[in-house]
Coordinates of C-alpha atoms in Angstrom, one line a residue:
M1 CA 27.6 -7.4 17.8
D2 CA 28.4 -8.3 21.4
G3 CA 25.3 -6.4 22.6
E4 CA 27.2 -3.4 23.9
V5 CA 28.2 -1.6 20.7
S6 CA 25.5 0.1 18.6
L7 CA 25.9 0.7 14.9
Y8 CA 24.1 4.0 15.3
E9 CA 25.3 6.6 17.7
N10 CA 22.5 9.0 17.2
E11 CA 19.4 10.6 18.8
L12 CA 16.2 12.1 17.6
V13 CA 14.8 14.9 19.9
G14 CA 12.0 17.3 19.8
M15 CA 9.2 19.2 21.7
V16 CA 5.4 19.0 21.8
R17 CA 3.5 22.1 22.7
S18 CA 0.0 23.6 22.6
E19 CA -1.2 26.4 20.3
G20 CA -0.4 28.8 23.1
G21 CA 3.1 27.6 23.3
E22 CA 2.8 25.7 26.5
P23 CA 4.7 22.3 26.8
I24 CA 2.4 19.2 26.7
A25 CA 3.5 16.5 29.0
G26 CA 2.4 12.9 28.7
A27 CA 1.9 12.8 25.0
T28 CA 2.7 9.5 23.4
I29 CA 5.2 9.7 20.5
T30 CA 5.4 6.8 18.0
L31 CA 8.3 6.6 15.6
S32 CA 7.2 4.6 12.6
R33 CA 8.2 3.8 9.1
R34 CA 4.5 3.6 8.2
P35 CA 2.2 6.6 8.4
L36 CA -1.3 5.8 9.7
Q37 CA -2.7 7.1 6.4
A38 CA -0.4 5.1 4.1
M39 CA -2.0 3.4 1.2
A40 CA -2.3 -0.4 1.4
F41 CA -4.1 -3.2 -0.4
V42 CA -7.5 -4.0 1.1
N43 CA -7.2 -6.1 4.3
D44 CA -3.4 -6.3 4.0
T45 CA -1.9 -6.7 7.5
I46 CA 0.4 -3.8 8.2
D47 CA 3.4 -4.7 10.3
R48 CA 4.0 -2.2 13.1
S49 CA 6.2 -4.4 15.2
G50 CA 9.2 -2.1 14.5
D51 CA 7.4 1.0 15.8
I52 CA 9.0 2.5 19.0
Q53 CA 7.4 4.8 21.5
S54 CA 8.3 7.6 23.9
V55 CA 6.4 9.8 26.2
T56 CA 7.0 13.6 26.6
S57 CA 8.4 14.9 29.8
S58 CA 7.0 17.6 32.0
E59 CA 8.8 20.1 29.6
G60 CA 7.1 18.5 26.6
A61 CA 10.4 16.9 25.4
F62 CA 10.9 13.5 23.7
R63 CA 14.0 11.6 22.8
F64 CA 14.8 8.5 20.8
V65 CA 18.4 7.2 21.0
R66 CA 20.4 4.7 18.9
I67 CA 17.8 4.1 16.3
E68 CA 18.2 2.7 12.8
A69 CA 19.2 5.4 10.3
Y70 CA 16.3 6.1 7.9
E71 CA 15.3 8.9 5.5
N72 CA 11.6 8.9 5.9
Y73 CA 10.3 8.2 9.5
T74 CA 6.9 9.4 10.6
L75 CA 6.2 10.8 14.1
I76 CA 2.7 10.0 15.4
V77 CA 1.7 12.2 18.4
D78 CA -1.3 11.2 20.6
H79 CA -2.7 12.9 23.7
P80 CA -6.3 12.5 25.1
E81 CA -6.9 16.2 25.2
Y82 CA -5.7 17.0 21.7
S83 CA -6.2 15.8 18.1
R84 CA -3.7 13.2 16.9
K85 CA -1.0 14.6 14.7
E86 CA 1.4 13.0 12.2
V87 CA 4.7 14.5 11.1
G88 CA 6.3 12.9 8.1
S89 CA 9.7 13.0 6.3
V90 CA 11.7 12.7 9.5
R91 CA 15.3 12.0 8.7
V92 CA 17.7 10.2 11.2
G93 CA 21.3 9.7 10.2
V94 CA 23.9 7.2 11.4
T95 CA 25.5 9.6 14.0
G96 CA 24.7 12.8 15.7
T97 CA 21.7 14.6 17.1
F98 CA 18.7 15.2 14.9
E99 CA 16.2 17.8 16.2
E100 CA 12.7 18.1 14.9
P101 CA 10.9 21.5 14.9
P102 CA 8.4 21.9 17.7
I103 CA 5.2 19.9 17.1
T104 CA 2.0 21.9 17.9
L105 CA -1.1 20.0 18.9
T106 CA -4.6 21.5 18.5
Q107 CA -8.0 20.9 19.8
G108 CA -9.9 18.6 17.4
T109 CA -13.4 18.4 16.1
R110 CA -16.3 17.1 18.2
L111 CA -18.4 14.5 16.3
S112 CA -21.7 13.5 18.0
G113 CA -25.2 12.3 17.2
L114 CA -28.3 10.3 18.1
I115 CA -28.7 6.6 17.3
T116 CA -32.4 5.6 16.9
D117 CA -34.4 2.7 15.4
S118 CA -36.8 3.1 12.5
G119 CA -39.5 3.9 15.0
G120 CA -37.6 6.8 16.4
N121 CA -36.7 5.1 19.7
P122 CA -33.1 5.6 21.0
V123 CA -30.7 2.7 20.8
P124 CA -28.5 2.5 23.8
G125 CA -25.3 0.4 23.9
A126 CA -24.6 0.7 20.1
T127 CA -21.0 0.2 19.2
V128 CA -19.6 3.2 17.2
H129 CA -16.3 3.2 15.3
L130 CA -14.7 6.1 13.6
D131 CA -12.2 5.0 11.1
G132 CA -9.8 6.6 8.6
M133 CA -10.7 6.3 4.9
L134 CA -8.2 3.5 4.5
A135 CA -10.0 1.0 6.8
G136 CA -10.2 -2.3 5.1
L137 CA -13.4 -4.2 4.2
G138 CA -14.6 -6.9 6.6
N139 CA -13.5 -6.6 10.2
K140 CA -10.2 -4.9 9.6
P141 CA -10.1 -1.5 11.4
S142 CA -8.0 1.4 10.4
P143 CA -4.9 1.9 12.5
D144 CA -6.2 5.2 13.8
R145 CA -9.7 3.9 14.8
M146 CA -11.6 5.6 17.6
S147 CA -14.4 3.7 19.3
T148 CA -17.2 4.5 21.7
Q149 CA -20.8 3.4 22.7
S150 CA -24.1 5.2 22.7
D151 CA -25.4 6.1 26.1
N152 CA -28.9 5.3 27.6
F153 CA -30.4 8.0 25.5
G154 CA -28.8 6.8 22.3
R155 CA -26.2 9.6 22.2
Y156 CA -22.6 9.1 21.1
E157 CA -19.7 11.4 21.0
F158 CA -16.1 11.6 19.8
T159 CA -13.9 14.4 20.9
N160 CA -10.7 15.8 19.3
C161 CA -11.2 13.9 16.0
P162 CA -8.2 14.4 13.7
N163 CA -8.6 16.1 10.4
G164 CA -9.3 14.2 7.2
Q165 CA -11.8 11.9 5.6
R166 CA -13.5 9.6 8.1
T167 CA -15.9 6.6 8.1
L168 CA -18.5 6.0 10.8
L169 CA -19.5 2.4 11.5
V170 CA -22.5 1.8 13.8
S171 CA -23.8 -1.6 15.0
A172 CA -26.1 -2.9 17.7
E173 CA -27.5 -6.3 18.7
G174 CA -30.5 -7.1 16.6
Y175 CA -30.0 -4.3 14.0
G176 CA -28.3 -4.0 10.7
S177 CA -25.0 -2.2 10.7
V178 CA -24.7 1.2 9.1
L179 CA -21.5 2.6 7.5
I180 CA -21.4 6.3 6.7
A181 CA -18.4 7.2 4.5
G182 CA -17.0 10.6 3.4
I183 CA -17.3 12.5 6.7
R184 CA -14.9 15.4 6.2
I185 CA -13.3 16.8 9.3
H186 CA -11.6 20.1 9.2
G187 CA -11.0 21.5 12.7
K188 CA -10.2 25.0 11.6
K189 CA -13.5 25.3 9.7
T190 CA -15.9 23.2 11.8
R191 CA -15.5 22.4 15.5
E192 CA -18.8 20.6 15.9
I193 CA -20.3 18.0 13.5
E194 CA -23.5 16.1 14.1
R195 CA -24.4 12.8 12.4
N196 CA -27.6 11.1 13.5
V197 CA -28.0 7.4 12.6
T198 CA -31.1 5.3 12.1
L199 CA -30.8 1.5 12.5
E200 CA -33.2 -1.0 11.0
V201 CA -34.2 -4.4 12.5
A202 CA -31.7 -6.9 11.0
E203 CA -32.3 -9.6 8.5
M204 CA -29.9 -12.4 7.5
I205 CA -28.3 -14.2 4.6
C206 CA -27.0 -17.7 5.3
G207 CA -25.2 -20.3 3.2
R208 CA -22.2 -22.5 2.6
V209 CA -18.8 -22.2 0.9
I210 CA -17.5 -25.4 -0.8
D211 CA -14.8 -26.4 -3.3
S212 CA -15.4 -28.2 -6.6
S213 CA -15.6 -31.6 -4.9
N214 CA -18.3 -30.4 -2.5
T215 CA -15.9 -30.3 0.4
P216 CA -16.7 -27.5 2.9
I217 CA -14.1 -24.7 3.2
Q218 CA -13.4 -23.6 6.7
G219 CA -12.2 -20.0 7.5
A220 CA -13.3 -18.5 4.3
E221 CA -14.0 -14.7 4.6
V222 CA -17.5 -13.8 3.6
I223 CA -18.4 -10.1 3.2
A224 CA -21.9 -8.6 2.4
L225 CA -22.0 -5.2 0.8
S226 CA -25.2 -3.3 0.2
Y227 CA -26.1 -1.6 -3.1
S228 CA -25.9 2.1 -2.5
T229 CA -25.3 5.2 -4.6
G230 CA -24.7 7.4 -1.6
N231 CA -22.3 7.5 1.3
T232 CA -24.5 5.3 3.6
Q233 CA -24.1 1.6 3.3
C234 CA -24.7 -1.6 5.2
R235 CA -22.1 -4.4 5.4
D236 CA -21.3 -7.4 7.5
F237 CA -18.5 -9.9 7.8
I238 CA -18.0 -13.4 9.0
E239 CA -15.8 -16.5 8.6
T240 CA -17.2 -19.9 7.7
D241 CA -17.2 -22.7 10.3
A242 CA -15.9 -26.2 10.0
D243 CA -18.8 -27.2 7.8
G244 CA -18.3 -24.2 5.5
Q245 CA -21.4 -22.6 6.8
F246 CA -21.9 -18.9 7.4
C247 CA -24.8 -16.6 8.5
L248 CA -24.6 -12.8 8.1
E249 CA -27.0 -11.5 10.7
R250 CA -26.5 -7.8 10.8
L251 CA -28.0 -6.7 7.5
N252 CA -30.7 -4.2 6.7
P253 CA -33.4 -5.5 4.4
G254 CA -32.4 -5.3 0.8
Q255 CA -30.0 -6.8 -1.8
Y256 CA -26.3 -7.4 -1.3
T257 CA -23.1 -8.5 -3.1
I258 CA -21.7 -11.4 -1.3
A259 CA -17.9 -11.7 -1.7
V260 CA -15.9 -14.7 -0.6
S261 CA -12.2 -15.3 -0.4
A262 CA -10.1 -18.1 1.1
K263 CA -6.4 -19.0 0.9
G264 CA -5.6 -21.1 -2.0
F265 CA -8.8 -20.3 -3.9
R266 CA -9.9 -17.7 -6.4
P267 CA -12.2 -15.1 -4.9
E268 CA -15.9 -15.5 -5.8
R269 CA -19.0 -13.3 -5.5
A270 CA -22.7 -13.5 -5.8
Q271 CA -24.7 -10.5 -7.0
R272 CA -28.0 -9.2 -5.8
V273 CA -28.6 -11.7 -3.0
A274 CA -31.8 -10.7 -1.1
T275 CA -31.9 -10.8 2.7
G276 CA -33.9 -13.8 3.9
S277 CA -31.9 -16.2 1.7
T278 CA -30.7 -19.2 3.7
G279 CA -29.5 -21.7 1.1
L280 CA -26.8 -19.7 -0.8
V281 CA -24.0 -22.0 -2.0
L282 CA -20.7 -20.4 -3.2
E283 CA -18.2 -22.7 -4.9
L284 CA -14.6 -21.7 -5.0
T285 CA -12.1 -22.8 -7.6
P286 CA -8.6 -23.7 -6.4
Q287 CA -5.8 -21.4 -7.6
A288 CA -2.9 -22.8 -9.6
S289 CA 0.0 -24.0 -7.6
V290 CA 3.7 -24.8 -8.2
S291 CA 5.5 -27.5 -6.2
G292 CA 9.0 -29.0 -6.3
R293 CA 12.0 -30.1 -4.3
V294 CA 15.2 -28.4 -3.2
V295 CA 18.3 -30.5 -3.0
S296 CA 22.1 -30.0 -2.5
K297 CA 24.0 -29.7 -5.8
I298 CA 26.9 -31.5 -4.2
T299 CA 25.3 -34.4 -2.3
G300 CA 21.9 -34.6 -3.8
E301 CA 20.4 -34.5 -0.3
P302 CA 17.2 -32.6 0.3
L303 CA 17.6 -29.2 1.9

């Protein structure tokens, strides 16, 4: 309690190596209670303030000391020349040394492609995100997001992509965004994956969000989701301004579901809204609330 005595006299140690058995120096090791692929409610904020990190030595060794005892830590290993790896079910007790088996990093899959417009022209400078399948709606990235931009020839590339289901999100100024879900990466089976993307000139949907008294709602989250039966979608996200106004400007031509949510109000949605609509009004209903007062039982004074 005086800052010098720790409740936990323990350490967690381990090694990181390549497939050939060579030690890997400079790998970032994150010790977390929350795996990157943990399930969460859509758009929930995941608190990672308790994560702690270490970097492997020239011998590939890492060490954490005096950490809180826990039965189910996750080790997340990152290195720019290898695919990210997670090791779960890591137990650390109150006292003693806890040694993990050697962690082997492998070369990941290369995902690349060409981004063009509907006329076949390359689109340089497009922003490309590669998210895990648990990325939230709106502007919430997955915790293991990888990002890049297309070059002057419209080419993009991700190297050492981790295994699993991935989602590709592509956007560029003046074009509708494109989301391609269900990209399955399995490094042992496929080392090279190509996904070309075609962008269409953007159209918009604009409107206002108000309450039942016609008062504008600022900071409401507005999400547009395209109708699609396949893995390719278009979506956009924005928050309302002080006048409750919004303008979704990165939409492909077509019809969309517009979903709105704001703190203290029930979520609302509008179905089959066509691009080009500029006068959409969405009215939110206040949620029920409970209020009261807390006082001291002895003195009656407010607490």
